[in-house]
Amino acid sequence: MNIVCTIGQQQTTVMTTALEHVILVDAQRLYVTDEHVAPLLSRKPEGLLVLPSGEEHKRWESIERIIARALELGLGRDACFVGIGGGVICDMTAFAASIYMRGVSVDLVPTSLLAMVDASLGGKTGADFNQVKNIIGTFYPADHVYICTETLQSLPDHEYRNGLAELIKHGFLTGEAMVERLETSREALLRRDDPRLLEQLILESLQVKRSFIERDPREQLGLRAQLNLGHTFAHALETLSGFSGWSHGEAVAWGMARAAEAGVLIGRTPPAYARRVEQLLRDYGFRVDYRIAEDDLQEFLHIISHDKKKRSGSVMFVLQSGPGETVLTTLDESIVRTVVSSSRTV
Ligand SMILES: NC(=O)c1ccc[n+]([C@@H]2O[C@H](COP(=O)([O-])OP(=O)(O)OC[C@H]3O[C@@H](n4cnc5c(N)ncnc54)[C@H](O)[C@@H]3O)[C@@H](O)[C@H]2O)c1
């Protein structure tokens, strides 16, 4: 099954295939990957650029290397850059494609679960600069996204869990059917040994993302912001922990549980749904019961009040009243304090 996502004038076609089929002998293609993913390629295309892996290499120097390799290969305006890797490689390859000769086409082959369900679709490209995350970038959707689920076999467990949190988030955002499938398929999903299930859930997850980005491509209507379910709490936790000890996905899972509790406190979320959200996340092994220690609480509240995704000066939280029923709202500090605090006195 193919998914076509239309963003403005641009269409991205998503399809599932085997990794060996995405390497074409074509002089006008530049393949970009990283050192962990390169060994998965059974054929090494000519001119393949292998970058060091990791967020610390998501920077301008890597963009320069991509552009330098394209020049070396003599690629013209009809070239296609193909990024094969996690979100870092996908974001950077698409960014470089968007500025090389004022824009050449880009195909993405996401190889981490996070990149499959999230980073490869939607047109956001970029790199970090002066240690500010994603501060440079463009809006430039890929022409094709190829999902090759066999690549997930070599993905380290913590990276897989990072993507799982986003996949589960898409389930909560879309509705009952996907939440139920996540509840009933947990063991197989954690074992990663059922390619059909993986494909089905990844495509379903991408359809959820598509439905938000097609309706609000540039995040102007507050719809695409619903994709940030759990993220306001998560970003504050990641910042508080100095980006160590909590991966983004683990923090998002914790944040979704806090959003469910906050929803109950303000009467938006039925307690039974909040319990269901927390139980599902707990069953997948996420640390939903973690609380912020008293000594760190003030700092946490300070960080959350400076969330960079404020709208009209207010920090927004994504809450739900049920699967697929989502609202964006502000929360009083006392509510935030209550749901994150270990003493829970307010
Ligand atoms: N553009 C978007 O809309 C969007 C959305 C979400 C995240 N992102 C970006 O995505 C990045 C995070 O993506 P990520 O979590 O994939 O990180 P990543 O690209 O750093 O990949 C995680 C690690 O897994 C390795 N890896 C990837 N695929 C592998 C495989 N099949 N086998 C073995 N190892 C493999 C990588 O080498 C890396 O070490 C961030 O920079 C974030 O800003 C972008």
CSV table of C-alpha atoms and ligand atoms in Angstrom, one decimal:
chain,number,residue,atom,x,y,z
A,1,MET,CA,0.0,0.0,0.0
A,2,ASN,CA,1.3,3.5,-0.9
A,3,ILE,CA,0.4,6.6,1.0
A,4,VAL,CA,0.5,9.9,-0.8
A,5,CYS,CA,0.9,13.0,1.4
A,6,THR,CA,0.2,16.4,-0.2
A,7,ILE,CA,1.8,19.4,1.3
A,8,GLY,CA,1.1,22.5,-0.7
A,9,GLN,CA,2.2,21.8,-4.3
A,10,GLN,CA,4.4,18.9,-3.2
A,11,GLN,CA,3.6,15.3,-3.0
A,12,THR,CA,5.4,12.7,-1.0
A,13,THR,CA,4.8,9.0,-1.8
A,14,VAL,CA,5.4,6.6,1.0
A,15,MET,CA,5.9,2.9,0.1
A,16,THR,CA,7.3,-0.2,1.7
A,17,THR,CA,10.1,-2.1,0.1
A,18,ALA,CA,13.3,-4.0,0.8
A,19,LEU,CA,16.5,-2.0,1.4
A,20,GLU,CA,18.3,-3.7,-1.5
A,21,HIS,CA,15.7,-2.3,-3.9
A,22,VAL,CA,16.3,1.4,-3.0
A,23,ILE,CA,19.9,1.4,-4.3
A,24,LEU,CA,19.6,2.2,-8.0
A,25,VAL,CA,22.5,2.5,-10.4
A,26,ASP,CA,22.0,6.1,-11.5
A,27,ALA,CA,24.7,8.6,-12.0
A,28,GLN,CA,22.5,11.4,-10.8
A,29,ARG,CA,22.0,10.0,-7.3
A,30,LEU,CA,23.9,10.9,-4.1
A,31,TYR,CA,23.4,8.4,-1.3
A,32,VAL,CA,24.0,9.7,2.2
A,33,THR,CA,24.1,7.4,5.3
A,34,ASP,CA,25.9,7.1,8.6
A,35,GLU,CA,28.5,4.7,10.0
A,36,HIS,CA,25.9,2.5,11.8
A,37,VAL,CA,23.6,2.1,8.8
A,38,ALA,CA,26.3,1.7,6.1
A,39,PRO,CA,27.0,-1.9,7.0
A,40,LEU,CA,23.3,-2.7,6.3
A,41,LEU,CA,23.8,-1.9,2.6
A,42,SER,CA,24.5,-5.0,0.6
A,43,ARG,CA,25.7,-2.9,-2.3
A,44,LYS,CA,27.6,0.3,-1.8
A,45,PRO,CA,26.5,2.8,-4.4
A,46,GLU,CA,29.2,4.8,-6.1
A,47,GLY,CA,29.9,8.1,-4.3
A,48,LEU,CA,28.1,6.9,-1.1
A,49,LEU,CA,28.8,9.4,1.6
A,50,VAL,CA,29.1,7.9,5.1
A,51,LEU,CA,28.8,10.5,7.9
A,52,PRO,CA,29.6,9.9,11.5
A,53,SER,CA,26.4,9.1,13.5
A,54,GLY,CA,24.6,11.0,16.2
A,55,GLU,CA,23.0,14.3,17.0
A,56,GLU,CA,26.4,15.9,17.6
A,57,HIS,CA,27.1,15.5,13.9
A,58,LYS,CA,23.8,17.1,12.9
A,59,ARG,CA,25.6,20.3,12.0
A,60,TRP,CA,26.7,22.6,9.3
A,61,GLU,CA,30.0,20.8,8.6
A,62,SER,CA,28.0,17.7,7.7
A,63,ILE,CA,25.8,19.7,5.3
A,64,GLU,CA,29.0,21.0,3.7
A,65,ARG,CA,30.2,17.5,3.3
A,66,ILE,CA,27.0,16.5,1.5
A,67,ILE,CA,27.2,19.5,-0.9
A,68,ALA,CA,30.9,18.9,-1.5
A,69,ARG,CA,30.3,15.3,-2.4
A,70,ALA,CA,27.5,16.3,-4.8
A,71,LEU,CA,29.9,18.8,-6.5
A,72,GLU,CA,32.6,16.1,-6.7
A,73,LEU,CA,30.2,13.8,-8.4
A,74,GLY,CA,29.2,16.6,-10.8
A,75,LEU,CA,25.6,16.4,-9.9
A,76,GLY,CA,23.3,18.8,-11.7
A,77,ARG,CA,19.8,20.2,-11.1
A,78,ASP,CA,18.2,16.8,-12.1
A,79,ALA,CA,20.0,15.1,-9.2
A,80,CYS,CA,18.4,13.2,-6.4
A,81,PHE,CA,19.8,13.1,-2.9
A,82,VAL,CA,18.9,9.9,-1.0
A,83,GLY,CA,19.2,9.9,2.8
A,84,ILE,CA,19.4,6.4,4.3
A,85,GLY,CA,19.4,6.5,8.1
A,86,GLY,CA,17.7,7.8,11.2
A,87,GLY,CA,16.2,11.2,11.7
A,88,VAL,CA,19.6,12.9,11.7
A,89,ILE,CA,20.6,11.7,8.3
A,90,CYS,CA,17.0,12.2,6.9
A,91,ASP,CA,16.9,15.8,8.2
A,92,MET,CA,20.3,16.7,6.9
A,93,THR,CA,20.1,15.1,3.5
A,94,ALA,CA,16.8,16.8,2.9
A,95,PHE,CA,18.3,20.1,4.1
A,96,ALA,CA,21.3,19.8,1.8
A,97,ALA,CA,19.0,18.8,-1.2
A,98,SER,CA,16.9,21.9,-0.5
A,99,ILE,CA,19.8,24.3,-0.9
A,100,TYR,CA,22.0,22.5,-3.5
A,101,MET,CA,21.4,24.4,-6.8
A,102,ARG,CA,18.4,26.0,-5.3
A,103,GLY,CA,16.8,22.6,-4.7
A,104,VAL,CA,17.2,19.1,-6.1
A,105,SER,CA,14.9,16.2,-5.4
A,106,VAL,CA,15.2,14.1,-2.2
A,107,ASP,CA,14.2,10.6,-1.3
A,108,LEU,CA,14.4,9.3,2.2
A,109,VAL,CA,14.9,5.8,3.5
A,110,PRO,CA,14.3,6.0,7.3
A,111,THR,CA,16.1,3.2,9.2
A,112,SER,CA,15.1,4.0,12.8
A,113,LEU,CA,11.6,3.6,14.0
A,114,LEU,CA,11.5,7.3,14.9
A,115,ALA,CA,12.4,8.3,11.5
A,116,MET,CA,9.9,5.9,9.9
A,117,VAL,CA,6.9,7.1,11.9
A,118,ASP,CA,7.9,10.7,12.3
A,119,ALA,CA,11.0,12.4,10.8
A,120,SER,CA,10.7,11.2,7.2
A,121,LEU,CA,7.3,12.8,6.6
A,122,GLY,CA,6.2,16.4,6.8
A,123,GLY,CA,8.9,18.4,5.1
A,124,LYS,CA,10.9,19.7,8.1
A,125,THR,CA,14.6,19.6,7.3
A,126,GLY,CA,17.5,21.0,9.3
A,127,ALA,CA,20.6,20.8,11.4
A,128,ASP,CA,21.7,22.1,14.7
A,129,PHE,CA,23.9,25.2,14.9
A,130,ASN,CA,25.9,26.6,17.9
A,131,GLN,CA,24.3,23.8,19.9
A,132,VAL,CA,20.8,25.1,19.2
A,133,LYS,CA,18.7,22.2,18.0
A,134,ASN,CA,17.2,22.4,14.5
A,135,ILE,CA,17.9,26.2,14.4
A,136,ILE,CA,18.8,26.1,10.7
A,137,GLY,CA,16.6,24.4,8.2
A,138,THR,CA,14.0,24.6,5.5
A,139,PHE,CA,10.6,23.2,4.7
A,140,TYR,CA,11.2,20.7,1.9
A,141,PRO,CA,9.1,17.5,1.6
A,142,ALA,CA,10.7,14.4,0.2
A,143,ASP,CA,9.5,13.0,-3.1
A,144,HIS,CA,9.6,9.4,-1.9
A,145,VAL,CA,9.9,7.7,1.5
A,146,TYR,CA,10.8,4.1,1.4
A,147,ILE,CA,10.0,2.1,4.5
A,148,CYS,CA,12.2,-1.0,4.8
A,149,THR,CA,11.2,-2.6,8.1
A,150,GLU,CA,14.0,-5.2,8.0
A,151,THR,CA,16.4,-2.4,9.0
A,152,LEU,CA,14.7,-2.3,12.4
A,153,GLN,CA,16.3,-5.6,13.3
A,154,SER,CA,19.7,-4.0,13.9
A,155,LEU,CA,18.4,-0.9,15.7
A,156,PRO,CA,19.5,-0.7,19.3
A,157,ASP,CA,16.7,-1.3,21.8
A,158,HIS,CA,16.7,2.2,23.3
A,159,GLU,CA,16.4,3.7,19.8
A,160,TYR,CA,13.5,1.4,19.0
A,161,ARG,CA,11.7,2.4,22.2
A,162,ASN,CA,12.2,6.1,21.2
A,163,GLY,CA,10.2,5.4,18.0
A,164,LEU,CA,7.7,3.3,19.9
A,165,ALA,CA,6.7,6.2,22.1
A,166,GLU,CA,5.9,8.3,19.0
A,167,LEU,CA,4.0,5.4,17.4
A,168,ILE,CA,1.9,5.0,20.5
A,169,LYS,CA,1.3,8.7,20.5
A,170,HIS,CA,-0.1,8.5,17.0
A,171,GLY,CA,-2.3,5.7,18.2
A,172,PHE,CA,-3.8,7.9,21.0
A,173,LEU,CA,-4.2,10.8,18.5
A,174,THR,CA,-6.0,8.7,15.9
A,175,GLY,CA,-8.6,6.7,17.7
A,176,GLU,CA,-9.9,3.5,19.3
A,177,ALA,CA,-8.9,1.0,16.6
A,178,MET,CA,-5.1,1.8,16.7
A,179,VAL,CA,-5.1,2.0,20.5
A,180,GLU,CA,-6.7,-1.4,20.7
A,181,ARG,CA,-4.1,-2.9,18.2
A,182,LEU,CA,-1.3,-1.4,20.3
A,183,GLU,CA,-2.8,-3.1,23.4
A,184,THR,CA,-3.2,-6.5,21.8
A,185,SER,CA,0.0,-6.5,19.7
A,186,ARG,CA,2.4,-5.4,22.4
A,187,GLU,CA,4.5,-8.6,22.7
A,188,ALA,CA,4.9,-9.0,18.9
A,189,LEU,CA,5.7,-5.3,18.5
A,190,LEU,CA,8.3,-5.4,21.3
A,191,ARG,CA,9.9,-8.6,19.7
A,192,ARG,CA,9.9,-6.9,16.3
A,193,ASP,CA,9.5,-10.3,14.6
A,194,ASP,CA,6.3,-9.7,12.7
A,195,PRO,CA,7.2,-7.7,9.5
A,196,ARG,CA,3.5,-7.4,8.5
A,197,LEU,CA,2.5,-6.0,11.9
A,198,LEU,CA,5.4,-3.5,11.8
A,199,GLU,CA,4.5,-2.4,8.3
A,200,GLN,CA,0.9,-2.0,9.2
A,201,LEU,CA,1.4,0.0,12.3
A,202,ILE,CA,4.1,2.2,10.7
A,203,LEU,CA,1.9,3.0,7.8
A,204,GLU,CA,-1.1,3.6,10.1
A,205,SER,CA,1.1,5.9,12.2
A,206,LEU,CA,2.2,7.8,9.1
A,207,GLN,CA,-1.4,8.2,8.0
A,208,VAL,CA,-2.0,9.9,11.4
A,209,LYS,CA,0.9,12.3,10.8
A,210,ARG,CA,-0.3,12.9,7.3
A,211,SER,CA,-3.8,13.8,8.4
A,212,PHE,CA,-2.4,16.6,10.7
A,213,ILE,CA,0.3,18.0,8.3
A,214,GLU,CA,-2.0,18.1,5.3
A,215,ARG,CA,-4.5,20.1,7.2
A,216,ASP,CA,-1.9,22.4,8.8
A,217,PRO,CA,1.4,22.1,6.9
A,218,ARG,CA,3.1,25.1,8.5
A,219,GLU,CA,1.8,24.7,12.0
A,220,GLN,CA,-0.4,27.8,11.8
A,221,LEU,CA,-3.8,26.5,12.8
A,222,GLY,CA,-2.9,24.7,16.0
A,223,LEU,CA,-3.7,21.3,14.4
A,224,ARG,CA,-0.2,20.1,13.7
A,225,ALA,CA,0.6,21.2,17.3
A,226,GLN,CA,-1.6,18.3,18.5
A,227,LEU,CA,1.2,16.1,17.4
A,228,ASN,CA,3.0,17.5,20.4
A,229,LEU,CA,1.0,15.3,22.8
A,230,GLY,CA,3.2,14.7,25.8
A,231,HIS,CA,6.0,16.9,24.4
A,232,THR,CA,5.6,20.0,26.7
A,233,PHE,CA,6.2,17.9,29.8
A,234,ALA,CA,8.8,15.8,27.9
A,235,HIS,CA,11.0,18.8,26.8
A,236,ALA,CA,11.1,20.2,30.4
A,237,LEU,CA,12.1,16.8,31.7
A,238,GLU,CA,14.8,16.3,29.1
A,239,THR,CA,16.1,19.8,29.8
A,240,LEU,CA,16.0,19.3,33.6
A,241,SER,CA,17.9,16.0,33.2
A,242,GLY,CA,20.5,17.7,31.0
A,243,PHE,CA,19.6,15.4,28.2
A,244,SER,CA,21.0,12.4,29.9
A,245,GLY,CA,19.1,9.6,31.6
A,246,TRP,CA,16.0,10.3,29.6
A,247,SER,CA,15.8,9.6,25.9
A,248,HIS,CA,13.3,11.7,23.9
A,249,GLY,CA,10.9,8.8,23.5
A,250,GLU,CA,11.0,7.9,27.2
A,251,ALA,CA,10.3,11.5,28.1
A,252,VAL,CA,7.4,11.7,25.7
A,253,ALA,CA,5.8,8.6,27.2
A,254,TRP,CA,6.2,10.1,30.6
A,255,GLY,CA,4.7,13.4,29.3
A,256,MET,CA,1.7,11.6,27.8
A,257,ALA,CA,0.9,10.1,31.2
A,258,ARG,CA,1.2,13.5,32.9
A,259,ALA,CA,-1.1,15.1,30.2
A,260,ALA,CA,-3.7,12.4,30.9
A,261,GLU,CA,-3.5,13.1,34.7
A,262,ALA,CA,-3.7,16.8,34.1
A,263,GLY,CA,-6.7,16.3,31.9
A,264,VAL,CA,-8.5,14.4,34.7
A,265,LEU,CA,-7.7,17.2,37.2
A,266,ILE,CA,-9.3,19.9,35.0
A,267,GLY,CA,-12.3,17.6,34.0
A,268,ARG,CA,-11.3,17.1,30.4
A,269,THR,CA,-10.1,13.5,30.5
A,270,PRO,CA,-12.3,10.7,31.8
A,271,PRO,CA,-10.4,8.9,34.6
A,272,ALA,CA,-10.9,5.6,32.9
A,273,TYR,CA,-9.2,6.8,29.7
A,274,ALA,CA,-6.3,8.3,31.7
A,275,ARG,CA,-5.8,4.9,33.5
A,276,ARG,CA,-5.9,3.2,30.1
A,277,VAL,CA,-3.2,5.6,28.7
A,278,GLU,CA,-1.0,5.0,31.7
A,279,GLN,CA,-1.5,1.3,31.7
A,280,LEU,CA,-0.6,0.9,28.0
A,281,LEU,CA,2.6,3.0,28.4
A,282,ARG,CA,3.5,1.0,31.6
A,283,ASP,CA,2.9,-2.3,29.8
A,284,TYR,CA,5.4,-1.2,27.1
A,285,GLY,CA,7.9,-0.6,29.9
A,286,PHE,CA,7.9,3.2,30.0
A,287,ARG,CA,8.5,4.9,33.3
A,288,VAL,CA,5.2,6.6,33.7
A,289,ASP,CA,5.3,6.6,37.5
A,290,TYR,CA,8.4,8.7,37.8
A,291,ARG,CA,7.9,12.0,39.7
A,292,ILE,CA,10.1,15.1,40.0
A,293,ALA,CA,11.8,15.4,43.3
A,294,GLU,CA,10.9,18.4,45.5
A,295,ASP,CA,14.4,19.9,45.1
A,296,ASP,CA,14.0,20.0,41.3
A,297,LEU,CA,10.4,21.1,41.1
A,298,GLN,CA,11.0,24.9,40.9
A,299,GLU,CA,13.5,24.5,38.2
A,300,PHE,CA,11.2,22.1,36.3
A,301,LEU,CA,8.3,24.7,36.5
A,302,HIS,CA,10.7,27.4,35.4
A,303,ILE,CA,11.8,25.4,32.4
A,304,ILE,CA,8.2,24.5,31.4
A,305,SER,CA,7.1,28.1,31.6
A,306,HIS,CA,9.7,29.0,29.0
A,307,ASP,CA,8.7,26.3,26.5
A,308,LYS,CA,9.8,27.4,23.1
A,309,LYS,CA,6.5,26.4,21.5
A,310,LYS,CA,4.4,29.1,23.3
A,311,ARG,CA,1.4,30.4,21.4
A,312,SER,CA,0.6,34.1,22.0
A,313,GLY,CA,2.8,34.1,25.1
A,314,SER,CA,1.1,31.0,26.7
A,315,VAL,CA,2.5,27.6,27.2
A,316,MET,CA,0.2,25.1,25.5
A,317,PHE,CA,-0.5,21.5,26.5
A,318,VAL,CA,-2.1,18.8,24.4
A,319,LEU,CA,-4.8,17.0,26.3
A,320,GLN,CA,-7.3,14.3,25.3
A,321,SER,CA,-10.8,13.4,26.3
A,322,GLY,CA,-10.5,10.0,24.5
A,323,PRO,CA,-8.7,8.3,21.7
A,324,GLY,CA,-8.6,10.7,18.7
A,325,GLU,CA,-10.3,13.5,20.8
A,326,THR,CA,-7.6,16.1,21.4
A,327,VAL,CA,-7.5,19.7,22.5
A,328,LEU,CA,-4.8,22.3,23.0
A,329,THR,CA,-5.1,24.2,26.3
A,330,THR,CA,-3.2,26.2,28.9
A,331,LEU,CA,-2.8,24.7,32.4
A,332,ASP,CA,-2.4,26.5,35.7
A,333,GLU,CA,0.9,26.0,37.4
A,334,SER,CA,-0.8,24.3,40.3
A,335,ILE,CA,-2.0,21.5,38.0
A,336,VAL,CA,1.4,21.0,36.4
A,337,ARG,CA,2.9,20.9,39.8
A,338,THR,CA,0.4,18.4,41.0
A,339,VAL,CA,0.9,15.9,38.2
A,340,VAL,CA,4.7,16.0,38.1
A,341,SER,CA,5.5,16.4,41.8
A,342,SER,CA,6.5,13.6,44.1
A,343,SER,CA,4.7,15.1,47.1
A,344,ARG,CA,1.5,15.9,45.2
A,345,THR,CA,0.3,18.2,48.0
A,346,VAL,CA,-1.6,20.8,45.9
B,1,LIG,N1,11.9,16.3,10.4
B,1,LIG,C1,11.1,16.0,11.4
B,1,LIG,O1,9.8,16.2,11.3
B,1,LIG,C2,11.6,15.3,12.6
B,1,LIG,C3,10.7,14.7,13.5
B,1,LIG,C4,11.2,14.0,14.6
B,1,LIG,C5,12.6,14.0,14.8
B,1,LIG,N2,13.4,14.6,13.9
B,1,LIG,C6,14.9,14.6,14.1
B,1,LIG,O2,15.3,13.2,14.1
B,1,LIG,C7,16.5,13.1,14.9
B,1,LIG,C8,16.3,11.9,15.7
B,1,LIG,O3,16.2,10.7,14.9
B,1,LIG,P1,16.6,9.3,15.3
B,1,LIG,O4,16.1,9.0,16.7
B,1,LIG,O5,16.4,8.4,14.2
B,1,LIG,O6,18.2,9.5,15.6
B,1,LIG,P2,19.5,9.1,14.8
B,1,LIG,O7,19.4,9.5,13.4
B,1,LIG,O8,20.6,9.7,15.5
B,1,LIG,O9,19.5,7.6,14.9
B,1,LIG,C9,19.7,7.0,16.2
B,1,LIG,C10,20.9,6.0,16.2
B,1,LIG,O10,20.5,4.8,15.6
B,1,LIG,C11,21.4,4.5,14.5
B,1,LIG,N3,20.6,3.8,13.5
B,1,LIG,C12,19.7,4.2,12.7
B,1,LIG,N4,19.1,3.3,12.0
B,1,LIG,C13,19.7,2.1,12.4
B,1,LIG,C14,19.6,0.8,12.1
B,1,LIG,N5,18.6,0.4,11.2
B,1,LIG,N6,20.4,-0.1,12.6
B,1,LIG,C15,21.4,0.3,13.5
B,1,LIG,N7,21.5,1.5,13.9
B,1,LIG,C16,20.7,2.5,13.3
B,1,LIG,C17,22.0,5.8,14.1
B,1,LIG,O11,23.3,5.6,13.5
B,1,LIG,C18,22.1,6.5,15.4
B,1,LIG,O12,23.2,6.1,16.1
B,1,LIG,C19,16.6,14.4,15.7
B,1,LIG,O13,17.7,15.1,15.1
B,1,LIG,C20,15.3,15.1,15.5
B,1,LIG,O14,15.4,16.5,15.5
B,1,LIG,C21,12.9,15.2,12.8
